[in-house]
CSV table of C-alpha atoms in Angstrom, one decimal:
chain,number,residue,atom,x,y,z
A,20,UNK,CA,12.7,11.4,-18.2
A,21,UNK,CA,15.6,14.1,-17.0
A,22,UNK,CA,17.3,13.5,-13.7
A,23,UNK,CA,15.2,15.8,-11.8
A,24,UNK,CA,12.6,13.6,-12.3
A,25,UNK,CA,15.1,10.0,-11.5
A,26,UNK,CA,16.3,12.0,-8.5
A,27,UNK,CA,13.1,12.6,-7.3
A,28,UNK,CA,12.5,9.0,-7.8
A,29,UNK,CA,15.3,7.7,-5.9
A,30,UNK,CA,14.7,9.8,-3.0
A,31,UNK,CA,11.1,8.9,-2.6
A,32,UNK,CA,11.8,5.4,-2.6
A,33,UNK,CA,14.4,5.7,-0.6
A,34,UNK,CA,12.2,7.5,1.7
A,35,UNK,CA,9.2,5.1,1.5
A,36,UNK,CA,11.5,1.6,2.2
A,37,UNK,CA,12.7,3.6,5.0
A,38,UNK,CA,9.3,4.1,6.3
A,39,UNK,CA,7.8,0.5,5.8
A,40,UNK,CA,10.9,-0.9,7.5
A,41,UNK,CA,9.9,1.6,10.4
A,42,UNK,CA,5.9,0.1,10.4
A,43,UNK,CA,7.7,-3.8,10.2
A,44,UNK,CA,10.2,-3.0,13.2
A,45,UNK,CA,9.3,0.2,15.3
A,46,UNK,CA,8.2,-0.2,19.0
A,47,UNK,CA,4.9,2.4,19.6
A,48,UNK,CA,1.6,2.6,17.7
A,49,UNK,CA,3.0,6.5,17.6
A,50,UNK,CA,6.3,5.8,15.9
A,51,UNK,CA,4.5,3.0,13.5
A,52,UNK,CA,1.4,5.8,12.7
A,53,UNK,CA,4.5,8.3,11.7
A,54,UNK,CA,6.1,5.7,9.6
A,55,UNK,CA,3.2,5.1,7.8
A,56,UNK,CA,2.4,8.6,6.8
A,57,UNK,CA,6.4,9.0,5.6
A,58,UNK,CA,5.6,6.0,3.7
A,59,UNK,CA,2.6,7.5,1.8
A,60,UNK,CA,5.0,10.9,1.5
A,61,UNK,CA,7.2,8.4,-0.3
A,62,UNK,CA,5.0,6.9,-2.0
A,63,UNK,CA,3.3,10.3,-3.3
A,64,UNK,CA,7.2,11.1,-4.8
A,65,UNK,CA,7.2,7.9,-6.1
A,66,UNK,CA,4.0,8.2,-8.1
A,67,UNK,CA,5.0,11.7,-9.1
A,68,UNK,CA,8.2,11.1,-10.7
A,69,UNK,CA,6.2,8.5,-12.6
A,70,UNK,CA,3.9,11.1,-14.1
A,71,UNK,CA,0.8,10.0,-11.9
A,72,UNK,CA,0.1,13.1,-10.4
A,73,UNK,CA,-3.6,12.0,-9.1
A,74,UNK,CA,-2.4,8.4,-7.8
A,75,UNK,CA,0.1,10.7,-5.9
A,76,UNK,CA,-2.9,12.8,-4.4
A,77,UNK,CA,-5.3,9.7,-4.0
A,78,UNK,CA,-1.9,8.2,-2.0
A,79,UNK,CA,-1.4,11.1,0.3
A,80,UNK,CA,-4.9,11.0,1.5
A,81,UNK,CA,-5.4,7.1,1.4
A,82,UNK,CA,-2.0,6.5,3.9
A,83,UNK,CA,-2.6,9.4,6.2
A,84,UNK,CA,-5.9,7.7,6.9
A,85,UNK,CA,-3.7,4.5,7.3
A,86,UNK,CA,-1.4,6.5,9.3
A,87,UNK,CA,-3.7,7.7,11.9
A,88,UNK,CA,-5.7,4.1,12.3
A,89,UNK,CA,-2.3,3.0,12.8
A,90,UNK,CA,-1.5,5.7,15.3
A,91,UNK,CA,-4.7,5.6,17.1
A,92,UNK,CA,-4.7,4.7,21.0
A,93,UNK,CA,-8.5,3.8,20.8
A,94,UNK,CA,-7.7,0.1,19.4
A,95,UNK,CA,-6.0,-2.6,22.1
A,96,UNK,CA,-3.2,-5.0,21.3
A,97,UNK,CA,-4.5,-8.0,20.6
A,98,UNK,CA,-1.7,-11.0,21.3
A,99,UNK,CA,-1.2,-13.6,18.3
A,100,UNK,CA,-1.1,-17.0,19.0
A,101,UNK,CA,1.5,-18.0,16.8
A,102,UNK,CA,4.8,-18.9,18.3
A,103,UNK,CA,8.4,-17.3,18.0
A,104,UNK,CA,9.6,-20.1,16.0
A,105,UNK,CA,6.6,-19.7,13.1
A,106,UNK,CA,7.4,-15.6,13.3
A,107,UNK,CA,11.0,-16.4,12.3
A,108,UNK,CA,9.9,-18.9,9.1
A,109,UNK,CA,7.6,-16.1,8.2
A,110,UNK,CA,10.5,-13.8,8.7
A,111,UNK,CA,12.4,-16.0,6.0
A,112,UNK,CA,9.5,-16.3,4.3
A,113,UNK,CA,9.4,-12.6,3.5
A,114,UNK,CA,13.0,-12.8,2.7
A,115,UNK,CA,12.4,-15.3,0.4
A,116,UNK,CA,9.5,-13.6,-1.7
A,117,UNK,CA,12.1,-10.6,-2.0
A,118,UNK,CA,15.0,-12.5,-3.6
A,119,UNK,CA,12.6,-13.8,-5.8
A,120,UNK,CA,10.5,-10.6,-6.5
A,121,UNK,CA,14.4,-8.9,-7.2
A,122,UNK,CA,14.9,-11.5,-9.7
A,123,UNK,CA,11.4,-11.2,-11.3
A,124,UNK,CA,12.5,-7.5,-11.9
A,125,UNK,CA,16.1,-8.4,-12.5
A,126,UNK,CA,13.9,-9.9,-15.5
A,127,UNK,CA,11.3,-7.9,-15.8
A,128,UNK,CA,12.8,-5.2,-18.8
A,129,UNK,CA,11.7,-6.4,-21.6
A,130,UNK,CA,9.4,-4.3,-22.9
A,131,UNK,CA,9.8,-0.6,-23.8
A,132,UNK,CA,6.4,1.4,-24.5
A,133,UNK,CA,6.0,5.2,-25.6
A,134,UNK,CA,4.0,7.3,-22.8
A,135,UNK,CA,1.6,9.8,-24.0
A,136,UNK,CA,-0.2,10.3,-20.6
A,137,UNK,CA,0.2,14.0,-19.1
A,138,UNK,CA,2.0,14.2,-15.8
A,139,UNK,CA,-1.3,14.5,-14.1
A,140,UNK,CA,-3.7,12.5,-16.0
A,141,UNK,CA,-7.0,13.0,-14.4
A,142,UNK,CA,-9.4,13.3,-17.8
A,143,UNK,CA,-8.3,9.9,-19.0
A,144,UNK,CA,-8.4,8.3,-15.5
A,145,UNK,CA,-12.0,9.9,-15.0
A,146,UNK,CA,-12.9,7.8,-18.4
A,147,UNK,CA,-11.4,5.0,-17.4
A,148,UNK,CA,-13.0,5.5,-13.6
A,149,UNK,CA,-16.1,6.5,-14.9
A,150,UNK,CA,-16.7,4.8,-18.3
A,151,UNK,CA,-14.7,1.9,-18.9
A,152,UNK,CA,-14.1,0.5,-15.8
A,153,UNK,CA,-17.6,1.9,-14.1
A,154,UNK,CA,-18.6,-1.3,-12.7
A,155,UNK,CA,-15.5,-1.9,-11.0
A,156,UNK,CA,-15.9,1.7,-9.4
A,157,UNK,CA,-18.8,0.6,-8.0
A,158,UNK,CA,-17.2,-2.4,-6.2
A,159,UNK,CA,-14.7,-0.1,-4.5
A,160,UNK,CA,-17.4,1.8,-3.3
A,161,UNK,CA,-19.1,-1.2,-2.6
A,162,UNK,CA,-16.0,-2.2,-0.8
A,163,UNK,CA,-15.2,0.7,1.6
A,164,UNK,CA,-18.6,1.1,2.9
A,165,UNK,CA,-18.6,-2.5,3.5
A,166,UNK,CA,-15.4,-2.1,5.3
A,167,UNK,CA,-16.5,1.1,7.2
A,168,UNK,CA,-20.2,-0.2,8.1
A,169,UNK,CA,-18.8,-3.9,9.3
A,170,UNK,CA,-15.8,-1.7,11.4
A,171,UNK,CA,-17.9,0.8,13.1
A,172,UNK,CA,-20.5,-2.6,13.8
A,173,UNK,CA,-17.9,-4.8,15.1
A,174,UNK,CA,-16.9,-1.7,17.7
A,175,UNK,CA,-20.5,-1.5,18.6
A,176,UNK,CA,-21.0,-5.0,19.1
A,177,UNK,CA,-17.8,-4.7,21.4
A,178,UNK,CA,-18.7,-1.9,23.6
A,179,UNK,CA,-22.2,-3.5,24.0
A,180,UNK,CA,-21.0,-6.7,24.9
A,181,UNK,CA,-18.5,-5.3,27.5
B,15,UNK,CA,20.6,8.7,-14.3
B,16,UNK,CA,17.0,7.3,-15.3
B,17,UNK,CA,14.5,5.5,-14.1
B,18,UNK,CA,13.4,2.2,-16.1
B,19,UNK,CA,10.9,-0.4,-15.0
B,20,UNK,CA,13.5,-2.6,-13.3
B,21,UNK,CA,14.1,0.3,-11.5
B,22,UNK,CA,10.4,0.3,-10.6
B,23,UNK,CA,9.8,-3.1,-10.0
B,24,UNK,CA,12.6,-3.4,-7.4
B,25,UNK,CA,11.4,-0.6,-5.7
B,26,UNK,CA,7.7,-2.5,-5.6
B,27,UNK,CA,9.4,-5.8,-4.6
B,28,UNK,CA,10.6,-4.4,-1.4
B,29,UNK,CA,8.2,-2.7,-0.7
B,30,UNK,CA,6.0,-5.7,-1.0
B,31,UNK,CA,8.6,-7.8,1.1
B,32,UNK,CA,8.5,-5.2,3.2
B,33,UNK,CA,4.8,-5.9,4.3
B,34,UNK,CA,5.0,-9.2,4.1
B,35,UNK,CA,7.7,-9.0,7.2
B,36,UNK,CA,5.7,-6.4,9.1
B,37,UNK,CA,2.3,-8.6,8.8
B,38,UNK,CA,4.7,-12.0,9.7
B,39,UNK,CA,7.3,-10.6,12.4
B,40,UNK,CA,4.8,-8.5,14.4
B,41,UNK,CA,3.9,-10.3,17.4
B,42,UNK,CA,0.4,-7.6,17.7
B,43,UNK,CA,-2.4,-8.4,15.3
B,44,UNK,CA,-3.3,-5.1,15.0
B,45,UNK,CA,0.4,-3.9,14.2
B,46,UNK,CA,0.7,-6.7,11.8
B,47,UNK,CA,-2.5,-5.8,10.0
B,48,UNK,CA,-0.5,-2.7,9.1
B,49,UNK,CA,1.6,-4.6,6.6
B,50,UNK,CA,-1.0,-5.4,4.4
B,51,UNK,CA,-1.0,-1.7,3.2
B,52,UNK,CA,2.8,-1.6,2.6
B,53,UNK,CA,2.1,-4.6,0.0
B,54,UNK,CA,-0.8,-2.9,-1.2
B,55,UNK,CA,1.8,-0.2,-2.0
B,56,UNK,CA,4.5,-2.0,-3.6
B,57,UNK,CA,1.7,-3.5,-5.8
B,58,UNK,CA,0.6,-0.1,-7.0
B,59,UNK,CA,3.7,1.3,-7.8
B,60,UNK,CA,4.5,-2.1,-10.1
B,61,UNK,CA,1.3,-1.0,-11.7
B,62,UNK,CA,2.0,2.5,-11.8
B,63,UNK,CA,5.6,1.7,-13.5
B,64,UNK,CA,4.1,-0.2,-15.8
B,65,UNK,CA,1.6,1.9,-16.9
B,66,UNK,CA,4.4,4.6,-17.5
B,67,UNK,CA,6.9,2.5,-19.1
B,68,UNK,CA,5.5,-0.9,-20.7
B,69,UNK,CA,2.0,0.0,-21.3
B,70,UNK,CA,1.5,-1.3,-25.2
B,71,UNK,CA,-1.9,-1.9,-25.5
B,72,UNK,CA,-5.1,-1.5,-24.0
B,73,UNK,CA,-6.1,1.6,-22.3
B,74,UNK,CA,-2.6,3.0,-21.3
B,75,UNK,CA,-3.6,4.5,-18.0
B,76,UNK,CA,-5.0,1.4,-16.5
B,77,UNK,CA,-1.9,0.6,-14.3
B,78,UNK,CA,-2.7,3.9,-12.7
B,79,UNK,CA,-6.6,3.0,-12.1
B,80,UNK,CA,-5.5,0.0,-10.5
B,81,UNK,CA,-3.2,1.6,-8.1
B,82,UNK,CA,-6.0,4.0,-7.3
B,83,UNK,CA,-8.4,1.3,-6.2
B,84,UNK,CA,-5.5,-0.2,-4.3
B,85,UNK,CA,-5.1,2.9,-2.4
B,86,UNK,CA,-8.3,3.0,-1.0
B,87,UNK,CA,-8.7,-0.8,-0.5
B,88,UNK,CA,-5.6,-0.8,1.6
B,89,UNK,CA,-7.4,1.8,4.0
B,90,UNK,CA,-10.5,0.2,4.0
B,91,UNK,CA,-8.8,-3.3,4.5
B,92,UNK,CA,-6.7,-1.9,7.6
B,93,UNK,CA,-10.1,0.4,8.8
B,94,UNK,CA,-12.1,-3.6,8.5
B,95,UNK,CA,-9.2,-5.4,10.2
B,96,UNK,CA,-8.7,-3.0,12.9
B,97,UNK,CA,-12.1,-2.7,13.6
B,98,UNK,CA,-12.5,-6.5,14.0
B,99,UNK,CA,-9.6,-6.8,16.1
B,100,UNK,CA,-10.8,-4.6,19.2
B,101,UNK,CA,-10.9,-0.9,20.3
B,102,UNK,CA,-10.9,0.3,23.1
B,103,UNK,CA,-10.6,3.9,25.1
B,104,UNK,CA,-12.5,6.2,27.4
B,105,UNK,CA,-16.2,5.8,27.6
């Protein structure tokens, strides 16, 4: 790992914390669908410099779709009904799960592993994908029409009912 | 300078934390959907890292399958919940 690579690294997640913080506190669907997609660009560094090229590309793709669902001006606000006071013990809620997350890694080296993987890795991903893991494959696809179906359904219901 | 899985994994926590604030502080339910991705994310790069640094046995790129499928079920999750939660525009 040279320091190209641990450069790279730094900078991405750098990048990417930069962007989620920008999704958690920017005003405007437009300024929350930008920070998503620099968050995928971070993330796409982040898998890079970790020698999983395809993750990276699957990534990109994955959060600019995020990005511009975020971003789109076709869905309304919809007001939450839980109270300022229940927003700030989530607030320190999320706090919490991060000091204890950063102590979990604090802890968390103790294991050192060889990696024979190439930097992109797609033949042994398509095995697992494909051969190993097949039936799980077939969930996710499972999954996102599912998800795509009961989306474009619940806005057809909507518009009907209006 | 390297990068070692505590590097990682702190990387993932905040990210995770990160998401967990965005989907608790946002007041709109569809803005606050959008922090389900960002723990999605910091998920998949503790997998990814793991897979790169710590992976002793079994098959060695499984990490990385795993942040695959959380890729995509992050988009589909936020396509479902924005879906449910309303659209509207020109008609």
């Amino acid at each position: 790992m040279d320091s190209l690579h641990a450069i790279g690294f730094y900078v991405s997640s750098g990048v990417s914390l930069a962007g989620a913080m920008g999704v958690a506190l920017l005003p405007g669907r437009g300024l929350r669908g930008a920070s998503m997609a620099v968050v995928g660009v971070g993330l796409a560094g982040i898998y890079l410099s970790l020698s999983a090229g395809f993750v990276a590309a699957v990534a990109l793709v994955c959060y600019a779709g995020c990005a511009f669902l975020v971003a789109s001006p076709l869905y309304r606000p919809l007001e939450g009904v839980v109270g300022p006071m229940w927003r700030q013990v989530g607030a320190i809620g999320a706090a919490a799960l991060l000091a204890i997350l950063a102590y979990s890694a604090f802890r968390g080296d103790f294991v050192h592993a060889g990696f024979y993987g190439g930097a992109f890795g797609v033949a042994n991903l398509g095995r697992l994908f494909f051969a190993h893991d097949a039936l799980s494959t077939e969930a996710l696809a499972v999954l996102v029409l599912v998800a795509f179906a009961g989306a474009t359904a619940a806005w057809r219901v909507r518009e009907r009912t209006r | 300078m390297t990068i070692n899985l505590v590097a990682v994994f702190f990387v993932a926590a905040g990210l995770i934390a990160a998401g967990a604030f965005a989907a608790a502080w946002r007041r709109d339910l569809t803005a606050a959907v959008a922090g389900v991705p960002l723990m999605f994310a910091g998920a998949g790069v503790a997998f990814a890292g793991v897979a790169r640094f710590a992976a002793a046995g079994g098959p060695q790129l499984f990490g990385q399958e795993f942040a695959v499928v959380l890729a995509i079920a992050a988009t589909a999750l936020l396509a479902m919940g924005l879906g449910i939660a309303g659209r509207e525009g020109p008609r």
